[in-house]
Amino acid sequence: MSDPLLEPFQLKHLTLRNRVFSSSHEPAYGEGGMPTDRYRLYHEEKAKGGVALTMTAGSAVVAEDSPPAFGNLFAYKDEIVPWIQRLTDGVHEHGAACMIQLTHMGRRTGYAHGDWLPILAASPLREPAHRTFPKEAEDWDLERIITKYADAAERMKAGGMDGIELESYGHFMDGFWSEATNHRDDEWGGSEENRRRFPLEVFRAIRKRVGDDFIVGIRMTFDEPVPNGIDPENGVSKLGQLEAEGLVDFVNVIRGVTFTDKTLTEIIPIHGMAAAPHLDFTGMIRAQTDLPVLHAAKIDDVATARHSVREGKVDLVGVTRAQMADPYFVEKLSQGRESEIRPCVGATYCLDRIYEAGEALCIHNAATSREETMPHIIPKAEQTRRVVVVGAGPAGLEAARVAGERGHDVTVLEAMPCAGGQVRLAARNPRRTDLVGIVDWRLSELERLGVDVRFDTFATASDIRALDPDVVVIATGGQPQLPEMEAGQDLVSTSWEVIEGNVRPRGRVLFFDDNGTHSALSAAEMLARGGVQLEIVTPERMLAIEIGGMNHVPYAKAFNETETVITLNQRLMAVHKKGGCLVATLGSDQSDFRVEREVDAVVVDHGAQPLADLYFDLKPGSTNLGAVDYGALMQGRPQELARNDAGSYQLFRIGDAVSNRNIHAAVYDALRLVKDM
């Protein structure tokens, strides 16, 4: 019986080699609004990996007054055409089709980006997520933007794109469609007919410009769960009008609105949320249209993707984040290597990273977006070496995996009875259990590669020397450290102890977060849900400064529902006993004023300090004395530093054994070091 995911599909004149696509998203890899090499190679890798269709941009903006809040491409500039041509040529060379999403972002951006032009919307209603107060679009704005859409579509056709998709949820165009966002009483609003006018004019202008032989689709919401929002019946009617006029060739189904971080997570669910939440809804829409139906929303595993096609819910299924985790998703599936697919764990580090640092990165695939320098397929080494890795957290497991792929003789020594390190600790929060996939996939790969993994082994320097290694990689991680305090360090517990269940505070708990990452908020969430009377104190100007907006949502929900008190700009100065309770003294970096809190327990998070004693024990016997040639590391050359003629092995340390960082940093350390061994 054939796999429905691997069956070809005819989209108008375009034959797609299977039913898997990567939906439009903006990874923010461009430069100056152009899809330069980093952007191109990211999409080429998915084409090499077997995807049928990769959709670029999320979205490319059609006009100057649609500022690039997400690092968007500039579809309004003529100079984008040769860059688009390079991208499409590269994707086509590997057998995949390529499309691009176009939009005017309307109020879903900020005026202080790009050229600082006024933000536009159908009506002057602020979007909570971006906070800008838009100008109500005038007649000359609408005439100009209609033309801009057509101009952009023509550029994409000239650049070799197989088609375009217009974004129609939360942006400028669909703002006219919805009574929730269109409060006009002119010819562009008021009646249902008038609200449809602007989107229709956009599609008519595009079709007139690109002709009938170019694929034009729409990604639209059919259900806005807000007062006066689009409902399924109205959405299907709008789509039917576009279809009847021959203006669209496919529909990509969305359900929901993007106005807040919370509603965005309902469209793009994160870990701890239901898989494929809108799949049945999409199947209902598919039953009411003759257009090909596409859909993508937390469909991140083979079984769910296969079900969506086999049961007729969709014609093409988007496994977008799953292909950020593994661009060879389709190839491995087609070759019977499904167990080797690196799983998407739903951490949504990719999307949050765009907001926090201006680029999308996969939490546990450090090659994604670094295709120019980092391999997804690890080449074999010319010479086999004996590699000993100490520690089986994410850094150590990745180092062992890459060394195993290189063909080396690899031994992993782990002091604990199981692998995972801090990842397994993080997964003790019931909402974050999917993170275990980071560990389990690597263990499966180590078994396939024949790597020797030894648990319950507290390795000493002599133990390691007895293995006669050529290379030793120290990935021993860290242990929780306490913040600087004037007094009372012996009276506090750590977030790790809370998550492990070794400490179970009751009553009034003050949680001092001096780290701003998941370890702190995860412990605080578990405390809040456990029924304590919680106050979170942070010296920062915002809660959890290192956590992005989408991952912030479930934490905020937990704290809101438990009436947790959040105190900003305050630092824990001291703790002392008073009768049967504790008194926490709080101060501020902004003044000398202090206050006290009488509580039953104090929990702190100040990150981790490296467990590096073994590294320093081994350092004198190493050929490089632990030194890393950063020039070679950056340029992809082997480490050849020789600083000790009496040494017998190379020695490196990675991950939190160096300093307190995150999962991505750990796997990136391992990949870029070991890939050239």
XYZ file of C-alpha atoms in Angstrom:
677
model
C 0.000 0.000 0.000
C 1.493 3.338 -1.060
C 2.146 6.107 1.411
C -0.372 8.925 0.793
C 2.281 11.490 1.741
C 4.454 10.376 -1.159
C 1.787 10.522 -3.864
C 2.203 13.289 -6.467
C -0.313 16.109 -6.721
C -1.378 18.301 -9.617
C -1.755 21.960 -8.651
C -3.082 23.633 -11.785
C -0.293 23.083 -14.341
C 2.299 22.296 -11.644
C 3.098 18.670 -10.786
C 4.284 18.320 -7.196
C 6.305 15.222 -6.362
C 4.536 14.518 -3.057
C 1.998 15.995 -0.636
C 4.402 17.661 1.814
C 5.089 21.385 1.732
C 6.806 23.945 3.911
C 4.381 26.781 4.590
C 5.271 30.444 4.264
C 7.132 31.835 7.244
C 9.631 34.615 7.735
C 12.885 33.284 9.225
C 14.484 36.733 8.924
C 17.560 35.460 7.091
C 17.537 38.143 4.413
C 19.845 41.134 4.167
C 18.453 44.540 3.335
C 15.148 42.955 2.385
C 16.790 40.636 -0.160
C 16.844 36.796 -0.024
C 20.627 36.490 -0.042
C 22.662 33.301 0.316
C 21.628 32.363 3.857
C 17.960 32.648 2.889
C 18.465 30.745 -0.372
C 20.456 27.873 1.129
C 17.889 27.369 3.888
C 15.198 26.687 1.273
C 17.521 24.714 -1.001
C 18.250 22.297 1.842
C 14.559 21.444 2.144
C 14.440 20.903 -1.606
C 17.408 18.532 -1.309
C 15.525 16.823 1.503
C 12.590 15.948 -0.750
C 9.874 18.518 0.006
C 7.384 19.037 -2.826
C 6.920 22.770 -2.358
C 8.754 25.287 -0.233
C 6.924 28.534 0.362
C 9.113 31.502 1.140
C 8.527 34.686 3.105
C 6.027 35.272 5.825
C 5.440 37.669 4.223
C 7.292 39.643 1.561
C 5.935 43.170 1.798
C 4.491 44.889 -1.248
C 4.886 48.515 -0.186
C 7.209 50.850 1.686
C 4.573 51.641 4.307
C 4.525 47.996 5.399
C 7.621 48.087 7.648
C 9.622 44.831 8.051
C 8.789 43.987 11.656
C 9.832 40.357 11.113
C 12.826 40.891 8.851
C 10.536 40.696 5.816
C 11.660 40.657 2.209
C 11.057 43.780 0.109
C 8.826 42.667 -2.756
C 8.307 46.328 -3.698
C 11.881 46.730 -4.956
C 12.951 45.805 -8.493
C 16.365 44.664 -7.265
C 14.740 41.673 -5.546
C 14.097 39.955 -8.893
C 17.617 38.541 -9.484
C 17.786 37.390 -5.872
C 14.442 35.632 -6.304
C 15.728 34.057 -9.510
C 18.777 32.636 -7.702
C 16.536 31.241 -4.981
C 14.018 29.629 -7.326
C 16.770 28.244 -9.559
C 18.385 26.619 -6.533
C 15.127 25.088 -5.310
C 14.096 23.908 -8.779
C 17.494 22.284 -9.316
C 16.663 19.858 -6.529
C 13.185 18.989 -7.792
C 10.961 21.135 -5.581
C 8.555 23.921 -6.465
C 8.906 27.378 -4.949
C 6.324 30.020 -4.083
C 6.293 33.216 -2.064
C 3.784 34.883 0.218
C 2.956 38.552 -0.369
C 1.277 41.025 1.928
C 0.836 44.512 3.184
C 1.129 44.084 6.935
C -1.196 46.917 7.835
C -1.316 47.360 11.592
C 0.677 44.189 12.310
C 3.965 46.066 12.486
C 5.434 49.191 14.034
C 6.035 52.629 12.581
C 9.608 52.738 13.970
C 10.910 50.225 11.407
C 12.127 50.794 7.881
C 11.353 54.285 6.577
C 9.182 55.435 9.512
C 6.093 55.837 7.355
C 2.626 55.931 8.942
C 1.051 52.548 9.617
C -2.203 51.875 7.765
C -5.343 49.885 8.493
C -8.905 49.688 7.264
C -9.905 51.514 10.474
C -7.725 53.200 13.106
C -7.770 50.297 15.546
C -4.557 49.369 17.353
C -3.340 45.780 17.244
C -2.383 44.839 20.836
C 0.653 42.820 19.795
C 2.392 45.681 17.962
C 0.784 48.583 19.815
C 0.937 51.038 16.904
C -2.045 53.320 16.338
C -2.676 53.113 12.589
C -3.964 55.748 10.233
C -7.244 54.944 8.478
C -6.291 54.257 4.873
C -7.422 56.947 2.437
C -8.618 56.471 -1.133
C -5.197 57.302 -2.553
C -3.594 54.775 -0.196
C -5.890 52.045 -1.456
C -5.319 52.850 -5.132
C -1.561 52.847 -4.553
C -1.510 49.585 -2.585
C -3.656 47.717 -5.119
C -1.104 48.625 -7.765
C 1.747 47.686 -5.421
C 0.299 44.186 -4.996
C 0.168 43.704 -8.754
C 3.699 45.076 -9.187
C 5.040 42.685 -6.550
C 3.279 39.693 -8.105
C 4.787 40.558 -11.471
C 8.259 40.712 -9.917
C 7.816 37.273 -8.370
C 6.746 35.810 -11.693
C 9.754 37.429 -13.377
C 11.977 35.848 -10.720
C 10.825 32.342 -11.569
C 8.426 31.692 -8.722
C 5.878 28.945 -9.416
C 3.217 31.008 -7.730
C 2.296 33.390 -4.969
C 0.163 33.224 -1.867
C -1.544 36.280 -0.402
C -1.589 36.556 3.372
C -5.091 37.192 4.656
C -5.214 36.930 8.412
C -4.301 39.803 10.679
C -2.868 41.962 7.898
C -4.045 44.939 5.835
C -6.079 43.249 3.118
C -8.237 41.048 5.324
C -8.723 43.948 7.698
C -11.307 45.133 5.154
C -13.036 41.750 5.051
C -13.795 41.520 8.742
C -16.465 43.570 10.456
C -14.306 43.337 13.594
C -11.585 45.468 11.981
C -13.476 47.415 9.297
C -15.611 50.161 10.850
C -15.759 52.295 7.724
C -18.955 53.726 6.278
C -17.641 54.595 2.810
C -17.506 52.472 -0.330
C -14.820 50.282 1.310
C -16.891 49.359 4.384
C -20.311 49.227 5.969
C -22.072 46.552 3.939
C -20.768 43.056 3.299
C -20.396 43.922 -0.384
C -18.313 46.997 0.401
C -16.081 45.111 2.850
C -15.271 42.634 0.078
C -14.319 45.328 -2.381
C -10.680 45.942 -1.503
C -9.545 42.268 -1.410
C -11.381 41.647 -4.682
C -9.679 44.615 -6.327
C -6.280 43.333 -5.154
C -6.841 39.874 -6.615
C -8.283 41.261 -9.845
C -5.263 43.518 -10.322
C -2.875 40.628 -9.684
C -4.643 38.244 -12.041
C -4.740 40.869 -14.763
C -1.014 41.455 -14.373
C 0.267 37.849 -14.129
C -2.298 36.082 -16.308
C -4.068 32.766 -15.901
C -0.927 30.656 -16.296
C 0.526 31.756 -12.957
C -0.581 30.178 -9.669
C -2.231 32.540 -7.197
C -3.426 31.342 -3.803
C -4.605 32.709 -0.488
C -3.845 31.885 3.116
C -6.916 33.027 4.979
C -8.717 32.655 8.255
C -12.192 31.181 8.162
C -12.952 31.705 11.823
C -12.147 34.795 13.881
C -13.192 34.088 17.485
C -13.845 37.756 18.259
C -17.060 39.824 18.207
C -18.133 40.498 14.596
C -15.280 38.395 13.292
C -15.385 36.262 10.159
C -17.230 32.987 10.757
C -16.872 29.793 8.674
C -19.998 30.408 6.601
C -18.912 33.935 5.741
C -15.340 32.827 5.089
C -16.440 30.110 2.674
C -18.655 32.646 0.901
C -15.727 35.042 0.465
C -13.532 32.262 -0.872
C -16.313 31.143 -3.215
C -16.461 34.575 -4.799
C -12.710 34.538 -5.447
C -12.990 31.036 -6.871
C -15.963 31.904 -9.082
C -14.033 34.748 -10.699
C -10.980 32.542 -11.269
C -8.854 34.713 -9.012
C -7.366 31.974 -6.799
C -5.982 28.516 -7.487
C -5.633 27.166 -3.934
C -6.508 28.016 -0.354
C -4.326 27.606 2.728
C -6.679 27.321 5.710
C -6.147 29.230 8.956
C -8.351 29.416 12.019
C -8.002 32.253 14.526
C -6.578 35.762 14.848
C -3.071 37.109 15.441
C -3.920 40.133 17.571
C -2.187 38.991 20.797
C 0.526 36.547 21.822
C -2.168 34.250 23.211
C -4.238 34.152 20.027
C -1.087 33.639 17.966
C -0.246 30.514 19.975
C -3.717 29.208 19.171
C -2.883 29.494 15.467
C 0.706 28.283 15.875
C 0.587 26.031 18.979
C 3.669 25.500 21.115
C 4.645 22.446 23.165
C 2.131 21.444 25.771
C -0.714 22.272 23.381
C -2.748 19.856 21.277
C -1.311 18.607 17.995
C -3.057 19.534 14.739
C -5.850 21.466 16.511
C -7.412 22.820 13.309
C -7.148 19.749 11.093
C -10.789 18.654 11.351
C -11.881 22.240 10.797
C -9.746 22.333 7.654
C -11.400 19.143 6.447
C -14.770 20.823 6.877
C -13.628 23.742 4.709
C -12.233 21.334 2.109
C -15.655 19.726 1.794
C -17.083 23.094 0.749
C -14.654 24.097 -1.985
C -13.294 22.626 -5.187
C -9.966 24.400 -4.695
C -6.900 22.462 -3.522
C -6.639 22.862 0.248
C -3.384 23.366 2.150
C -2.940 23.552 5.906
C -0.173 23.764 8.496
C -0.553 24.091 12.281
C 1.465 21.863 14.652
C 1.477 18.941 12.264
C 4.967 17.914 13.228
C 5.131 14.136 12.936
C 4.741 11.613 10.140
C 1.656 9.879 11.563
C -0.386 13.079 11.855
C 0.735 14.307 8.455
C -0.141 10.980 6.852
C -3.551 10.942 8.549
C -4.345 14.434 7.265
C -3.874 13.376 3.639
C -5.247 9.843 3.897
C -8.477 11.002 5.545
C -9.032 13.785 3.018
C -8.555 16.673 5.410
C -6.038 18.354 3.096
C -4.505 18.042 -0.329
C -1.084 19.267 0.777
C 0.143 19.138 4.368
C 2.556 21.635 5.867
C 5.156 20.284 8.290
C 7.050 23.527 8.513
C 8.653 23.546 11.945
C 9.323 19.828 11.566
C 11.410 20.618 8.486
C 13.312 23.276 10.404
C 14.200 20.456 12.796
C 14.975 18.106 9.895
C 14.944 19.344 6.282
C 15.395 15.705 5.203
C 12.001 14.769 6.665
C 10.617 13.593 3.304
C 13.757 11.858 2.074
C 14.084 9.819 5.268
C 10.400 8.918 5.068
C 10.677 7.816 1.440
C 13.771 5.715 2.188
C 12.169 3.868 5.090
C 14.259 5.766 7.649
C 11.380 7.333 9.547
C 12.999 6.592 12.914
C 15.962 8.779 11.925
C 13.879 11.936 11.470
C 14.973 14.556 13.983
C 11.735 15.468 15.786
C 10.255 18.899 16.224
C 9.690 19.197 19.979
C 7.395 22.212 19.702
C 9.640 24.460 21.803
C 8.935 27.346 19.378
C 12.413 28.696 19.986
C 12.323 29.326 16.233
C 9.506 31.890 16.304
C 10.391 33.485 19.615
C 13.956 33.953 18.412
C 12.672 36.185 15.588
C 11.158 38.576 18.108
C 14.042 38.387 20.556
C 17.063 38.367 18.255
C 15.918 38.803 14.665
C 16.457 35.284 13.306
C 14.743 31.915 13.507
C 16.800 29.056 14.940
C 15.790 25.477 15.724
C 16.332 24.644 19.373
C 18.213 21.427 18.553
C 19.345 21.625 14.942
C 22.196 24.108 14.791
C 22.692 23.570 11.046
C 19.329 25.094 10.151
C 19.936 28.561 8.661
C 23.701 27.939 8.780
C 23.789 25.705 5.706
C 26.741 27.612 4.255
C 28.981 26.461 7.112
C 27.150 23.728 9.056
C 26.229 20.347 7.521
C 22.914 18.584 7.952
C 24.508 15.430 6.550
C 27.759 14.747 8.431
C 30.603 13.541 6.156
C 32.881 10.664 7.126
C 36.354 11.469 8.472
C 39.426 10.334 6.582
C 40.920 8.798 9.725
C 39.176 7.069 12.635
C 39.936 8.433 16.100
C 39.071 7.361 19.642
C 36.730 9.989 21.088
C 35.595 10.072 24.717
C 32.662 12.305 25.615
C 31.951 12.950 29.284
C 28.342 13.912 29.955
C 25.108 12.877 28.229
C 23.187 16.136 28.234
C 22.329 17.826 24.927
C 25.918 18.985 24.343
C 27.486 15.602 25.031
C 24.883 13.637 23.095
C 25.274 15.901 20.068
C 29.071 15.649 20.224
C 28.815 11.858 20.370
C 26.291 11.772 17.517
C 28.401 13.908 15.215
C 31.566 11.965 16.092
C 29.690 8.739 15.407
C 28.512 10.012 12.030
C 32.143 10.886 11.269
C 32.958 7.223 11.796
C 34.986 7.628 14.976
C 35.196 5.116 17.840
C 33.074 6.932 20.455
C 32.518 6.296 24.153
C 30.129 8.345 26.275
C 30.514 8.401 30.067
C 27.554 9.656 32.120
C 27.452 9.844 35.924
C 23.654 9.591 36.110
C 21.611 6.447 35.388
C 19.993 8.132 32.363
C 20.770 10.737 29.715
C 19.417 14.229 29.324
C 20.967 16.523 31.890
C 19.024 19.745 32.290
C 16.700 18.819 29.391
C 15.314 15.918 31.376
C 14.958 18.256 34.333
C 13.048 20.793 32.225
C 10.751 18.054 30.945
C 9.554 17.365 34.498
C 7.166 20.258 33.979
C 4.192 18.313 32.537
C 3.637 20.988 29.902
C 7.178 20.626 28.566
C 7.561 16.843 28.373
C 8.041 16.960 24.587
C 11.552 18.310 25.183
C 12.589 14.737 25.949
C 12.555 14.217 22.172
C 15.851 16.131 22.044
C 17.398 13.392 24.179
C 15.540 10.343 22.894
C 16.337 11.036 19.233
C 20.030 11.338 19.977
C 20.063 8.158 22.038
C 18.379 6.359 19.145
C 20.968 7.733 16.750
C 23.843 6.699 19.038
C 22.450 3.167 19.105
C 22.231 3.145 15.294
C 25.807 4.418 15.046
C 27.181 1.889 17.513
C 28.320 4.434 20.088
C 29.232 2.968 23.480
C 27.169 4.797 26.145
C 27.998 4.010 29.769
C 25.675 5.242 32.523
C 26.296 5.341 36.289
C 29.920 6.146 35.493
C 31.448 8.978 37.496
C 34.564 9.376 35.399
C 37.906 10.471 36.815
C 40.919 11.686 34.885
C 42.585 8.297 35.315
C 39.457 6.521 34.011
C 39.582 8.602 30.865
C 43.317 8.198 30.331
C 42.821 4.426 30.625
C 40.631 4.559 27.507
C 43.636 5.906 25.551
C 41.625 8.617 23.763
C 42.708 10.788 20.883
C 40.056 13.380 21.765
C 38.226 14.126 25.016
C 35.096 16.293 25.015
C 33.924 17.511 28.424
C 30.170 18.133 28.472
C 29.557 17.803 32.185
C 27.073 20.676 32.306
C 26.547 22.775 35.395
C 24.917 22.944 38.779
C 22.651 25.641 40.202
C 24.351 28.645 41.687
C 23.012 31.161 44.188
C 22.778 34.903 43.625
C 25.016 37.229 45.570
C 23.304 38.132 48.852
C 24.288 39.970 51.980
C 23.052 37.111 54.141
C 20.886 34.020 54.131
C 22.181 31.932 51.242
C 21.773 28.887 53.485
C 18.067 29.653 53.873
C 17.039 29.540 50.205
C 16.216 26.708 47.808
C 16.878 26.601 44.066
C 14.546 26.244 41.117
C 16.221 22.922 40.290
C 15.261 21.507 43.693
C 11.659 22.559 43.100
C 11.499 21.009 39.627
C 13.163 17.800 40.834
C 10.604 17.580 43.647
C 13.296 17.519 46.331
C 11.889 20.717 47.849
C 8.134 21.263 48.160
C 7.463 24.737 49.575
C 4.083 25.521 51.074
C 2.281 28.683 52.074
C 3.829 32.017 51.147
C 6.716 31.636 48.694
C 8.963 34.360 47.327
C 10.651 33.332 44.069
C 13.656 35.434 43.095
C 14.323 35.114 39.356
C 17.766 36.493 38.608
C 18.088 34.482 35.412
C 15.056 35.229 33.225
C 14.951 31.853 31.490
C 12.736 28.762 31.395
C 14.332 27.141 34.433
C 13.064 29.964 36.631
C 9.583 30.354 35.170
C 9.046 26.622 34.859
C 9.720 26.165 38.569
C 7.533 29.175 39.370
C 4.720 27.747 37.226
C 4.926 24.425 39.055
C 4.792 26.237 42.402
C 1.835 28.359 41.347
C -0.091 25.364 40.037
C 0.832 23.520 43.230
C -1.194 25.932 45.319
C 1.363 28.158 47.031
C 0.830 31.884 47.544
C 3.523 33.047 45.121
C 5.339 36.290 44.504
C 7.904 36.395 41.692
C 10.580 39.046 42.131
C 13.015 40.030 39.373
C 15.597 42.809 39.090
C 14.706 43.209 35.413
C 12.245 45.685 33.904
C 10.114 42.810 32.603
C 9.314 39.252 33.604
C 11.443 36.462 32.087
C 13.502 38.712 29.882
C 15.089 35.780 28.012
C 11.756 34.121 27.089
C 9.922 35.115 23.912
C 6.315 36.142 23.592
C 4.835 32.823 22.494
C 6.449 30.802 25.261
C 5.505 33.522 27.727
C 1.793 32.826 27.180
C 1.345 29.608 29.211
C 3.417 31.016 32.054
C 1.338 34.197 32.111
C -1.813 32.086 32.058
C -0.652 30.060 35.067
C 0.305 33.152 37.040
C -2.926 34.967 36.178
C -5.126 32.018 37.131
C -3.327 31.594 40.477
C -3.221 35.296 41.375
C 0.574 35.223 41.461
C 2.118 38.585 42.329
C 4.868 39.799 39.988
C 7.309 42.412 41.255
C 9.740 44.086 38.833
C 12.921 46.078 39.451
C 13.579 44.480 42.830
C 16.553 42.416 43.946
C 16.786 39.892 46.789
C 19.331 41.356 49.182
C 19.117 39.078 52.209
C 17.079 36.442 54.011
C 16.913 35.843 57.755
C 14.803 33.808 60.152
C 12.064 35.351 62.255
C 10.225 32.950 64.488
C 8.841 30.156 62.360
C 9.114 32.016 59.051
C 11.602 33.875 56.876
C 12.014 37.556 56.164
C 13.254 38.469 52.683
C 14.781 41.905 52.221
C 14.278 43.427 48.776
C 16.211 46.325 47.312
C 16.582 47.970 43.951
C 19.324 48.886 41.507
C 17.559 52.219 41.097
C 17.647 53.459 44.716
C 18.653 52.600 48.289
C 15.063 52.020 49.413
C 14.361 48.580 50.891
C 11.272 46.587 51.827
C 10.708 43.298 53.630
C 8.513 40.304 52.895
C 7.519 37.786 55.543
C 7.279 34.386 53.830
C 7.459 30.649 54.466
C 10.048 29.865 51.804
C 12.427 31.582 49.388
C 13.358 30.001 46.041
C 16.022 31.452 43.721
C 17.289 31.009 40.192
C 20.665 32.485 39.268
C 21.556 30.122 36.456
C 24.192 27.386 36.594
C 27.894 27.346 37.289
C 30.059 24.998 35.209
C 31.026 21.579 36.506
C 34.535 21.780 35.122
C 36.816 20.089 37.696
C 37.381 17.091 35.415
C 38.334 19.382 32.548
C 40.967 21.092 34.673
C 42.263 17.722 35.902
C 42.748 16.597 32.299
C 44.096 19.888 30.973
C 47.819 19.307 31.797
C 47.844 16.036 29.861
C 46.298 17.432 26.684
C 48.158 18.466 23.544
C 46.237 21.731 23.231
C 46.002 22.469 26.969
C 42.273 22.895 26.420
C 42.694 25.789 24.002
C 40.331 26.275 21.039
C 41.470 27.836 17.780
C 38.507 30.137 17.197
C 39.704 31.036 13.698
C 39.651 27.372 12.676
C 36.316 26.872 14.431
C 34.692 29.731 12.528
C 36.235 28.743 9.197
C 35.400 25.043 9.441
C 38.961 23.786 9.787
C 40.193 21.055 12.173
C 41.579 21.991 15.579
C 45.361 21.632 15.309
C 46.690 23.752 18.172
C 49.735 22.079 19.777
C 50.763 23.700 23.052
C 52.092 20.701 24.952
C 54.461 18.188 23.338
C 54.007 15.835 26.290
C 50.228 15.667 25.826
C 48.516 12.541 24.527
C 44.993 13.758 23.616
C 43.084 16.833 22.500
C 40.777 18.294 25.144
C 37.695 20.471 24.693
C 34.721 21.486 26.812
C 31.322 22.522 25.512
C 27.863 23.573 26.645
C 27.232 24.555 30.240
C 30.563 23.062 31.246
C 31.897 26.320 29.781
C 29.213 28.732 30.977
C 25.479 28.929 31.618
C 23.711 29.061 28.243
C 20.815 27.310 26.491
C 20.084 24.099 24.570
C 20.795 25.624 21.184
C 24.174 26.911 22.322
C 25.025 23.443 23.623
C 24.243 21.603 20.379
C 25.899 24.341 18.293
C 29.081 24.050 20.385
C 29.122 20.327 19.706
C 28.310 20.429 15.996
C 30.797 23.064 14.926
C 33.613 21.577 16.997
C 33.186 17.887 16.200
C 32.173 18.114 12.528
C 35.816 18.783 11.590
C 37.436 16.144 13.819
